[in-house]
Coordinates of C-alpha atoms and ligand atoms in Angstrom, one line a residue:
X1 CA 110.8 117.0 192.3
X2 CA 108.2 118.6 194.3
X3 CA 107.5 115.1 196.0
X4 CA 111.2 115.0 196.9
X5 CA 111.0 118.6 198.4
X6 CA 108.2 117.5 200.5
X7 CA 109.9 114.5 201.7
X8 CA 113.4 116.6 202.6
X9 CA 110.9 118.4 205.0
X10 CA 109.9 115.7 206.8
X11 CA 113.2 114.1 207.8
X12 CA 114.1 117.9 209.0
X13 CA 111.3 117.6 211.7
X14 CA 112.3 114.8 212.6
X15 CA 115.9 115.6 213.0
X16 CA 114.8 118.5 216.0
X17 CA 112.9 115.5 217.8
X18 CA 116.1 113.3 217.9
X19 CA 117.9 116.3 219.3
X20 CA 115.0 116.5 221.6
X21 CA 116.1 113.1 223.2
X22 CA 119.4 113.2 223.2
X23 CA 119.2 116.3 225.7
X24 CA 117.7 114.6 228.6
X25 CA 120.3 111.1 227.7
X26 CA 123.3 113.6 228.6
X27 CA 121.7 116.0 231.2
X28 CA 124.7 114.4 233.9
X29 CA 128.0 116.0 231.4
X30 CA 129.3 119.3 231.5
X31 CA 127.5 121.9 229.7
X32 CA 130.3 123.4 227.4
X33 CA 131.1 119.6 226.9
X34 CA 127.8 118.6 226.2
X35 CA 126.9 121.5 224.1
X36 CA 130.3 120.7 221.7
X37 CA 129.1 117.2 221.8
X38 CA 125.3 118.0 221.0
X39 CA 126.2 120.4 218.0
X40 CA 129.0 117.6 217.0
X41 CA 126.1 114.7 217.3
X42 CA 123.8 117.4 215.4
X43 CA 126.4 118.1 212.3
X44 CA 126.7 114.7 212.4
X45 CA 123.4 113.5 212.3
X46 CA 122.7 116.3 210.0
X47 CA 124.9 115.2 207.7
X48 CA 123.7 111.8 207.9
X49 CA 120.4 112.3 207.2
X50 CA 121.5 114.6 204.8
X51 CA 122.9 112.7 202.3
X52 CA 120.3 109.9 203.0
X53 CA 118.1 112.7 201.6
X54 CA 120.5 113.0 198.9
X55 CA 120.7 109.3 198.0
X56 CA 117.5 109.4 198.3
X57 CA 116.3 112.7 195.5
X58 CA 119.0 111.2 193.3
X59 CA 117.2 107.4 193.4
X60 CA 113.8 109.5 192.5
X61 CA 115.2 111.6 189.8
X62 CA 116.9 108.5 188.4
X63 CA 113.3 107.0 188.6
X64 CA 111.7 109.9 186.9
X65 CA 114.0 110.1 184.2
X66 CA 113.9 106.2 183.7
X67 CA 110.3 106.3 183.7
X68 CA 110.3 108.9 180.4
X69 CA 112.7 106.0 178.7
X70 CA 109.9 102.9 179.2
X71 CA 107.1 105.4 178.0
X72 CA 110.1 106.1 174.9
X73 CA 109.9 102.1 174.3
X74 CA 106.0 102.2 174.6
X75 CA 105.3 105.1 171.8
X76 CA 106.8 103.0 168.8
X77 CA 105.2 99.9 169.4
X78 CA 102.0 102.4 169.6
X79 CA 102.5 104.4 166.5
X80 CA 103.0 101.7 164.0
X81 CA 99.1 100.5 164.9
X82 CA 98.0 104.4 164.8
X83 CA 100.0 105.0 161.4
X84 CA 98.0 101.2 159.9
X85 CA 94.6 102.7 161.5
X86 CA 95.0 106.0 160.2
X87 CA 96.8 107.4 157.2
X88 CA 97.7 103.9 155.3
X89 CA 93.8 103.0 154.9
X90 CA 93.0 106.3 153.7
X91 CA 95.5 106.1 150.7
X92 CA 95.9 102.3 150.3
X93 CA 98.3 102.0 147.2
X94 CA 99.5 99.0 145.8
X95 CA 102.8 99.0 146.3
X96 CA 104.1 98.5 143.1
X97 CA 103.4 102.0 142.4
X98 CA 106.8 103.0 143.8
X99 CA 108.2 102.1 140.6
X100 CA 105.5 102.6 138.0
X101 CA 104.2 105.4 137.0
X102 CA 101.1 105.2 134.1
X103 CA 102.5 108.7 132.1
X104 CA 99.3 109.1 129.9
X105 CA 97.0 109.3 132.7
X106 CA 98.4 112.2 134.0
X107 CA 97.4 115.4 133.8
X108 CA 98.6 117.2 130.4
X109 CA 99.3 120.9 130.4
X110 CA 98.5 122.1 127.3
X111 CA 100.2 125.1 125.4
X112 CA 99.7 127.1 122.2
X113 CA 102.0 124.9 120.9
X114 CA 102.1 121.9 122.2
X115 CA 101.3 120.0 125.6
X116 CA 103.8 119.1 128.5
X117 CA 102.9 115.6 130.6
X118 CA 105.2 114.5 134.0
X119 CA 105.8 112.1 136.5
X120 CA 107.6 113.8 139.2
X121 CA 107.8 114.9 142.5
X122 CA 105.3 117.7 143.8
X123 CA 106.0 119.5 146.8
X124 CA 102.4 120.1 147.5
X125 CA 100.5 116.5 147.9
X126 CA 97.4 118.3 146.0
X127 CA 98.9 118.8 143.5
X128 CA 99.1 114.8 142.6
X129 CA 96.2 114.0 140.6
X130 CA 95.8 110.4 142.3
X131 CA 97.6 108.0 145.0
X132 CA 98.9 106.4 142.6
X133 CA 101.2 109.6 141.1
X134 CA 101.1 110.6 144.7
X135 CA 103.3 106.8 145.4
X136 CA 105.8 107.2 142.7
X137 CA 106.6 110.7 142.8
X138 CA 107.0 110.6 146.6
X139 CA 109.4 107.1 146.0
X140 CA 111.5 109.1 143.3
X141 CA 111.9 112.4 146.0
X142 CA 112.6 109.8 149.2
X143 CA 114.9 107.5 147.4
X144 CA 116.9 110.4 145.5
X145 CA 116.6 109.3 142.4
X146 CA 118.4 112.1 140.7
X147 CA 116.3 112.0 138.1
X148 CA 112.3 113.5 137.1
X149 CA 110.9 112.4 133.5
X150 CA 108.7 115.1 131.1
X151 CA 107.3 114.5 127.7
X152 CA 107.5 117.1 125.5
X153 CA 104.8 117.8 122.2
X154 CA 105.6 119.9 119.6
X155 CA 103.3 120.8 116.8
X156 CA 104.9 121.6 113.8
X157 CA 106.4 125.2 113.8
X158 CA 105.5 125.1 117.4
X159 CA 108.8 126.2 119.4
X160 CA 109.1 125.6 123.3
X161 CA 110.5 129.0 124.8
X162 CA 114.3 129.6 125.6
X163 CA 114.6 128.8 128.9
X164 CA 117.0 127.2 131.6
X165 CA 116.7 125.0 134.3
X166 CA 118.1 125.9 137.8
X167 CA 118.3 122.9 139.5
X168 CA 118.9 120.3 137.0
X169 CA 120.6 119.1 133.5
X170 CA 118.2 117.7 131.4
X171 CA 118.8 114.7 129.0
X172 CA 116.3 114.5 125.6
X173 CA 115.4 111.6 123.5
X174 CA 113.5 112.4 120.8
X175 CA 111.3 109.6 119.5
X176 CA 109.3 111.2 116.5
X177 CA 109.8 114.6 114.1
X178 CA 112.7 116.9 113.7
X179 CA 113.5 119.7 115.8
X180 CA 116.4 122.5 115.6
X181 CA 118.2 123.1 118.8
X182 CA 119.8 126.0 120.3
X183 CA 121.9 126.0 123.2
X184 CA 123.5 129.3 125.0
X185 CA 126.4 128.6 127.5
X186 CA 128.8 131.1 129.4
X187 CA 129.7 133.8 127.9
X188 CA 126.7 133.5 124.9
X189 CA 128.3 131.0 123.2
X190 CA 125.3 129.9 121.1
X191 CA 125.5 126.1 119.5
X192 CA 122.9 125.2 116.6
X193 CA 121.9 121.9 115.3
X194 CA 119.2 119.9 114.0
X195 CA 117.9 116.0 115.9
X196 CA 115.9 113.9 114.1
X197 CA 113.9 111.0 116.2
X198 CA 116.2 108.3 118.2
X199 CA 119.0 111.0 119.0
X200 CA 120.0 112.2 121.9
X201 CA 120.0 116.1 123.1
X202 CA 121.9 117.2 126.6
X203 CA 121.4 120.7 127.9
X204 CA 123.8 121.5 131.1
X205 CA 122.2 122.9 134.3
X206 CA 121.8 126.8 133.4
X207 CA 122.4 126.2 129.8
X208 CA 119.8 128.7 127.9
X209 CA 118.4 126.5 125.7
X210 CA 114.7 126.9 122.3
X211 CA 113.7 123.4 120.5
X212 CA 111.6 124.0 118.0
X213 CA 109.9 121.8 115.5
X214 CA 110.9 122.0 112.0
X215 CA 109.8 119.2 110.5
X216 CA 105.4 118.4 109.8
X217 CA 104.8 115.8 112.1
X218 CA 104.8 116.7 115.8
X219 CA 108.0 116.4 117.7
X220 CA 108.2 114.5 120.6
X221 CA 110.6 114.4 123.4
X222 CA 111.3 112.5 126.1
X223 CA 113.3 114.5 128.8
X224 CA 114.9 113.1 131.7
X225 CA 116.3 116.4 134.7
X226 CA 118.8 115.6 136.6
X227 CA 116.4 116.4 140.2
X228 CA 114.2 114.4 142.2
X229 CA 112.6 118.0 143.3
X230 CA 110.5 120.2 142.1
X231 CA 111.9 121.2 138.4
X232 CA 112.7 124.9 138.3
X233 CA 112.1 127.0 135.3
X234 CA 112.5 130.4 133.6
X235 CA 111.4 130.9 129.9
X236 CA 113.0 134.0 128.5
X237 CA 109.6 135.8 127.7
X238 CA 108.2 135.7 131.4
X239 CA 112.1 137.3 132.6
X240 CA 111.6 140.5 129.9
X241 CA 108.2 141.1 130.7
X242 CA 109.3 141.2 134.5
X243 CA 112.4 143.2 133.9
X244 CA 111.9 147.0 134.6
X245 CA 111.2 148.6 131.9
X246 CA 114.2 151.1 132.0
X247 CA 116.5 148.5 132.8
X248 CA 115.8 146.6 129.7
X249 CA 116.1 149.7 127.7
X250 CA 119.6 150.5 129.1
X251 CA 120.5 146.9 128.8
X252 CA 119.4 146.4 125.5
X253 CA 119.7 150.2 124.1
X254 CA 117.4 149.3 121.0
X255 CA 116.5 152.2 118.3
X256 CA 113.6 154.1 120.0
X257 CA 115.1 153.2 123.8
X258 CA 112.4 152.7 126.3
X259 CA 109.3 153.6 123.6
X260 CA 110.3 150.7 121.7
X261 CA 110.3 148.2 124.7
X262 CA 106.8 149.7 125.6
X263 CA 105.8 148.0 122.2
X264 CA 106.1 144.5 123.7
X265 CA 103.4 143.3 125.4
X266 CA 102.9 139.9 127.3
X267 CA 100.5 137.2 125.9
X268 CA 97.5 136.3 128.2
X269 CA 98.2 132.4 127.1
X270 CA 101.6 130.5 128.9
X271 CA 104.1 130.4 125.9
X272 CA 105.8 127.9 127.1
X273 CA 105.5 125.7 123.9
X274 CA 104.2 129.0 121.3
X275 CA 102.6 128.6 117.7
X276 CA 101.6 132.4 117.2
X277 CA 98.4 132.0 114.4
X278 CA 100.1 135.0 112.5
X279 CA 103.5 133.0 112.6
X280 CA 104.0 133.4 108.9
X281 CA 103.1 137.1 108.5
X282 CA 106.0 137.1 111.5
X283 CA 109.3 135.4 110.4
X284 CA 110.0 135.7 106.6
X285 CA 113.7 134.7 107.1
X286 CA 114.5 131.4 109.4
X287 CA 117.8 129.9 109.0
X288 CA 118.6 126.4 110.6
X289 CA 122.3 126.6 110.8
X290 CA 124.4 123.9 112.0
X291 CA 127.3 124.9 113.9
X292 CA 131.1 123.0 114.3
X293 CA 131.2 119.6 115.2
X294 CA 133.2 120.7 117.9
X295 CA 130.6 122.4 119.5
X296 CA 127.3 120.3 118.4
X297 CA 129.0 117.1 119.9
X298 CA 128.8 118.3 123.4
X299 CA 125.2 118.9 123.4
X300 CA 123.7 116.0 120.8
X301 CA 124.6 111.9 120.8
X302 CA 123.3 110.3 118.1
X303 CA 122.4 107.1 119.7
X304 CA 120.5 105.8 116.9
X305 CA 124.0 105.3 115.2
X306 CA 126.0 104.1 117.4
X307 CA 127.1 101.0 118.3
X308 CA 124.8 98.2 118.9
X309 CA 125.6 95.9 121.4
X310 CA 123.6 92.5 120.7
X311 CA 122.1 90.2 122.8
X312 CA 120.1 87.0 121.8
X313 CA 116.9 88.4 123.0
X314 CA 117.6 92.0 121.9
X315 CA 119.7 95.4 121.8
X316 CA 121.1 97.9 124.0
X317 CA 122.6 101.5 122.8
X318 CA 123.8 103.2 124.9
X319 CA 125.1 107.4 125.3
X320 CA 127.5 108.0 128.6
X321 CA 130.3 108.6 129.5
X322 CA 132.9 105.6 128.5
X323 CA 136.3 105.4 130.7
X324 CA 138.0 103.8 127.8
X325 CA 136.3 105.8 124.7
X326 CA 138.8 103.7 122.1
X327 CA 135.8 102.5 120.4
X328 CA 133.7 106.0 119.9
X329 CA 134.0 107.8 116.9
X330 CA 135.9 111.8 118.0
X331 CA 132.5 113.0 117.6
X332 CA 131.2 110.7 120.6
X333 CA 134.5 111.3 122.1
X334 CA 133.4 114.8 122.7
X335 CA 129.7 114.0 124.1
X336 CA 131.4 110.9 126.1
X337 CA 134.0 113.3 127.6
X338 CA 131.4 116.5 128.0
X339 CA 129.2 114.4 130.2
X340 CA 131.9 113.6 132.5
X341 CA 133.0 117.2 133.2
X342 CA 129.7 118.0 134.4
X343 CA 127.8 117.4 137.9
X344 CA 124.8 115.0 138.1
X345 CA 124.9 113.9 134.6
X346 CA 122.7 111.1 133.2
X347 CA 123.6 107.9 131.4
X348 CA 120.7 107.3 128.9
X349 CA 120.4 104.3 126.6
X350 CA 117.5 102.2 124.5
X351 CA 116.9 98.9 125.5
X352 CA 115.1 96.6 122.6
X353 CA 114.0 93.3 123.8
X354 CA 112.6 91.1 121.1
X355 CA 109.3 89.6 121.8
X356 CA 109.7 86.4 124.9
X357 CA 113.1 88.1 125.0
X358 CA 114.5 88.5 129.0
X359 CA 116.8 90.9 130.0
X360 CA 118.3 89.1 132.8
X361 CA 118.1 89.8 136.6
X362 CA 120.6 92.5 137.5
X363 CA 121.0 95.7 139.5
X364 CA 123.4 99.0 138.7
X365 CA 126.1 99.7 141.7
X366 CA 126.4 103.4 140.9
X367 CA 123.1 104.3 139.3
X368 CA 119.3 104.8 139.8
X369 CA 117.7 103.9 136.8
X370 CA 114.3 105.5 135.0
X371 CA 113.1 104.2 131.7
X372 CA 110.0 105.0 129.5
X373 CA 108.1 102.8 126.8
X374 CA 108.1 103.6 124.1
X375 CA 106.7 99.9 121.9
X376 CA 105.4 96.7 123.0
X377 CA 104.5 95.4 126.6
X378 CA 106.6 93.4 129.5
X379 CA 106.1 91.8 132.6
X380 CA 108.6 93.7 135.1
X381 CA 110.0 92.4 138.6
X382 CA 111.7 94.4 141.5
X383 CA 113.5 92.4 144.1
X384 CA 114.9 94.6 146.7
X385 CA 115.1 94.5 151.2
X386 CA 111.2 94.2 151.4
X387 CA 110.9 91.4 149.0
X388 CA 109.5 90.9 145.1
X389 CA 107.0 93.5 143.3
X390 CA 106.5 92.0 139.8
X391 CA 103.8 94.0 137.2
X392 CA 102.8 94.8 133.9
X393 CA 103.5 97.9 131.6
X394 CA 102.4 99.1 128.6
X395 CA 103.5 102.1 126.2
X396 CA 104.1 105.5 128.3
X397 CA 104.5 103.6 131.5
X398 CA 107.4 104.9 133.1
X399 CA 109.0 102.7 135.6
X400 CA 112.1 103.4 138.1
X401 CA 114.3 100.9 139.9
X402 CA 116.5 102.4 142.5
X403 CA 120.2 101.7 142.9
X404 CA 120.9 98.6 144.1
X405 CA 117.8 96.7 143.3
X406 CA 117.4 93.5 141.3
X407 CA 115.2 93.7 138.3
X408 CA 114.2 92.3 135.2
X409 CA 112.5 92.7 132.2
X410 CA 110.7 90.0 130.2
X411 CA 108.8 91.0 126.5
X412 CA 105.2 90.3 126.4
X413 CA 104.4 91.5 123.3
X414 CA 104.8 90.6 119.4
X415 CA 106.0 94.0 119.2
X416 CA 109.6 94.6 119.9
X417 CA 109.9 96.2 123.4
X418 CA 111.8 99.7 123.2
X419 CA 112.8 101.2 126.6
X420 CA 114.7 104.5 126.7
X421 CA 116.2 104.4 129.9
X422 CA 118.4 106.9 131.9
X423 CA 120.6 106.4 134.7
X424 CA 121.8 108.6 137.3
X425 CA 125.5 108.9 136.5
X426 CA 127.5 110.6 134.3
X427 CA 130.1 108.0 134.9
X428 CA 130.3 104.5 133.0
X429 CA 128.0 102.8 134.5
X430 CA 128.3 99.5 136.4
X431 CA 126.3 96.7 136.1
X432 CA 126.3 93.2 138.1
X433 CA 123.7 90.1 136.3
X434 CA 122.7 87.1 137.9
X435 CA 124.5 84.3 135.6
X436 CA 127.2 86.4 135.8
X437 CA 127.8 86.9 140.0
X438 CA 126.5 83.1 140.6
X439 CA 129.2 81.8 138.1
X440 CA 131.4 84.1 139.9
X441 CA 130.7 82.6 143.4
X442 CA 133.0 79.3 144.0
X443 CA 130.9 76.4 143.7
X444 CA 131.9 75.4 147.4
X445 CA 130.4 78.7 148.9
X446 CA 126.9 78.1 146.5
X447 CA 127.0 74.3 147.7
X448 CA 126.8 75.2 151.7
X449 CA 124.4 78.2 150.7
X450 CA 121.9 76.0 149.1
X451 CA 122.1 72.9 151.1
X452 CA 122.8 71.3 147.5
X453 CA 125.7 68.9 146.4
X454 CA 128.9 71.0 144.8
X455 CA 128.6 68.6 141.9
X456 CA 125.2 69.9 140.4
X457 CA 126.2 73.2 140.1
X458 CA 128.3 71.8 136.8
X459 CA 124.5 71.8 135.6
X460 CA 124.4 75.5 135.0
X461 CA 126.1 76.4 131.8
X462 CA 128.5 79.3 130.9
X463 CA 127.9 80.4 127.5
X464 CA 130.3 82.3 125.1
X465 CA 127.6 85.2 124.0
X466 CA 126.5 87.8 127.3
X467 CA 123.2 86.5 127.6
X468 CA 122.2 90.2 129.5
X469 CA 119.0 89.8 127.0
X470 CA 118.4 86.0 126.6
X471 CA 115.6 83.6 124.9
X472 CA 114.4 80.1 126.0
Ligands
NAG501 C1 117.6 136.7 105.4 O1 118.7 135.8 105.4 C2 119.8 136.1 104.7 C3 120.8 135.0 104.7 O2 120.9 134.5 106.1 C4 120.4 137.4 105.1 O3 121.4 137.8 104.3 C5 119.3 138.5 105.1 O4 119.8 139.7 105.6 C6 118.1 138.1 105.8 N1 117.0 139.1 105.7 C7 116.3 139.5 106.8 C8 115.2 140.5 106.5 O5 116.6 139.2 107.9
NAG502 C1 117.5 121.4 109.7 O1 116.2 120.9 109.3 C2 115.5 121.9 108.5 C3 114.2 121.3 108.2 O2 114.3 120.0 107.7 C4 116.3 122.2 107.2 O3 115.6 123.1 106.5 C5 117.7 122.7 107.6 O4 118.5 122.8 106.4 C6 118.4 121.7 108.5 N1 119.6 122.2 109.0 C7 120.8 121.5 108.8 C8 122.0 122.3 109.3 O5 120.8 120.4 108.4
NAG503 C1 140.2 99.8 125.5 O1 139.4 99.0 124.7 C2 140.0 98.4 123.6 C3 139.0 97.7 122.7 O2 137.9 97.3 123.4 C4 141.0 97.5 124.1 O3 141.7 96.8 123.0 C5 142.1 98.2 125.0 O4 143.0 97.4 125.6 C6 141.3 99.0 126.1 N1 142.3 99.9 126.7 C7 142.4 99.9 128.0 C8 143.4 100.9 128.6 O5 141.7 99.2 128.8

């Protein structure tokens, strides 16, 4: 713009030398005449010149503000080389680590009572202990996955605090011991009941829920949240100990008032997971009280029981929500229904696949899907818009395929292959395979799509028995 100001300068010069020559042309004409005509001849040629400047600052801004748009077009073409140069070499990570996660590798925080592992999202990028966690949890957080996966240890006697989540329901499978639950909703409704392994537990966002282990052998959990951000937490000991002392006392109003809250004092370890040493000199009296179906059922599937649905290569179980529950028992009537009536549920199920056993190609339409493994070994592809990622995982991997991608799972392994897998719906979910959407495509439309004769597509059988989990 300042060009443009200098220029407008210039033509304003040389609009006093034109006037200049027309004054000598019509030196002959009367002077009132010629003095209307000059200052007529000057407006006009004012004008003229005028909005040639005009034309002329409007061409240039149009020029400067076009030439911002080509430099616009430059910087991405730029940017992809500077992001390959730059941050991409320093954390090269194969790819595949979007959707695998190797659990046991990561780091364990250990309590009194037990130890915590997960593979999650971390808002601070330090606080990933390699690229590799740094991949997946990042992948879970930018695809919203809906979902964050913890394992839980319990020693025996070891209890993890009452607590409650903020920001996310949480879904348990228990794969080894037995634990007692407790679970406070509104208005202190308290529900007790005991899980043994390969049942399901389901504590509601807010819920104030206390596992602990009653049985000798460790517990151990598998816990899915309903959050693909950072998991947040208060156990009941840390909230009293930062309660004002007066205010607990009036809340409370226990024999001895504020004197006798003075008496509690905070430990110097986490308690998260807690096994006091002196625990038996401490409770003389537990109980492990059941409470009405009515209530347990809300909170507790057992999956283990439920109906198998079998497959020539293996078995699925699954505990969600079913639109047409005619087949549940009341009791899963009430979990099935439960589920549904809350926000950001999860679907979790077990997946056993016997060994050389294939569970089919397929993809979820309303579900991102997270599984742990919990026996035996597979070979796992991905197929989504940036091609195939197929690898190998092992017991604790944790894998997770986003909605909408196509994966499979073949057993490796003479072991069974179990999978406890959760999906991010508390709807029934919905599941497309490939036998099932190619037989479902007219032979026609699959003939011009494959440049192949309609005729040989007779050569692909439909068999009688779902073959979601096949064998040769
Ligand atoms: C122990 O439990 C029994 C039955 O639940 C109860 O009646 C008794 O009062 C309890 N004793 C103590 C010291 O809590
Ligand atoms: C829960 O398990 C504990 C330990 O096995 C047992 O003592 C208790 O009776 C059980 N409670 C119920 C209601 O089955
Ligand atoms: C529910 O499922 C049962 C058994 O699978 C079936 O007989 C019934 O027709 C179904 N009901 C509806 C409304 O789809």
């Amino acid at each position: 713009m300042d060009n443009s100001a200098f220029e407008m300068h210039g033509d304003a010069t040389q609009n006093v030398l034109s006037v200049g020559k027309m004054d000598t042309i019509s030196r002959m004409e009367k002077k009132r005449q010629w003095s209307l005509m000059s200052v007529f001849l000057v407006c006009l040629l004012a004008c003229t010149i005028t909005t040639a400047v005009g034309v002329l600052i409007l061409s240039l801004v149009y020029v400067n503000n076009s030439q911002p748009h080509s430099e616009v077009h430059l910087v991405p073409e730029a940017q992809p080389l500077r992001a390959t140069t730059i941050p991409i070499v320093q954390k090269a990570v194969d790819p595949k680590f979007q959707f695998l996660n190797h659990l046991p590798k990561s780091k364990v925080f250990e309590f009194p009572g037990g130890a915590i592992q997960w593979a999650r999202y971390r808002s601070n990028v330090k606080d990933y202990l390699s690229v590799e966690e740094e991949a997946f949890g990042s992948s879970l957080n930018s695809q919203r996955s809906q979902m964050t996966l913890g394992t839980l240890r319990i020693k025996s006697n070891g209890l993890r605090a009452p607590h409650w989540h903020f920001n996310a329901n949480e879904h348990g499978y228990l794969v080894q011991g037995t634990a007692w639950i407790g679970v406070v909703d509104d208005g202190g409704v308290v529900t007790t009941y005991n899980v043994t392994a390969g049942q399901v537990i389901f504590f509601p966002k807010n819920t104030l829920h206390w596992i602990k282990n009653v049985g000798n052998e460790d517990c151990f959990f598998l816990l899915f949240f309903s959050t693909h951000d950072e998991l947040q937490t208060l156990d009941v000991d840390d909230v009293f100990f930062s309660t004002p002392e007066d205010i607990a006392a009036r809340s409370l109003k226990p024999e001895g008032g504020i004197n006798f809250i003075r008496t509690f004092h905070k430990q110097e370890e986490d308690q998260g997971v807690n096994l006091p040493p002196n625990l038996a000199e401490l409770v003389m009296n537990a109980s492990y009280a059941q409470s009405p179906d009515s209530l347990v059922w809300r909170y507790f599937y057992d999956l283990k029981g439920s109906k198998e649905y079998r497959f020539p290569g293996g078995i699925i179980q699954r505990a969600q929500y079913w639109k047409n529950g005619s087949e549940l028992s009341n009791n899963e009537k009430i979990f099935s229904e439960f589920l549904n009536q809350h926000q950001n549920a999860l679907a979790l199920s077990t997946l056993r696949i016997y060994n050389n056993g294939l569970r089919q190609p397929h993809f979820h339409f309303n579900a991102n899907e997270m599984g742990y493994v919990i026996s035996g070994c597979a070979k796992v592809g991905i197929i989504n818009t940036q091609g195939t990622i197929e690898f190998d995982i092992h017991i604790g991997d944790v894998i997770f395929f986003p909605i909408g991608t196509q994966h499979y799972i073949k057993s490796m392994c003479d072991e069974d292959l179990l999978f406890i897998l959760a999906f991010s719906t508390g709807d029934q979910l919905q599941t497309l395979d490939m036998d099932d959407y190619l037989q479902a495509t007219a032979d026609h439309i699959l003939a011009q799509l494959f440049f192949k004769k309609q005729s040989e597509f007779k050569k692909i059988p439909k068999f009688k028995e779902d073959q979601a989990i096949n064998l040769p």
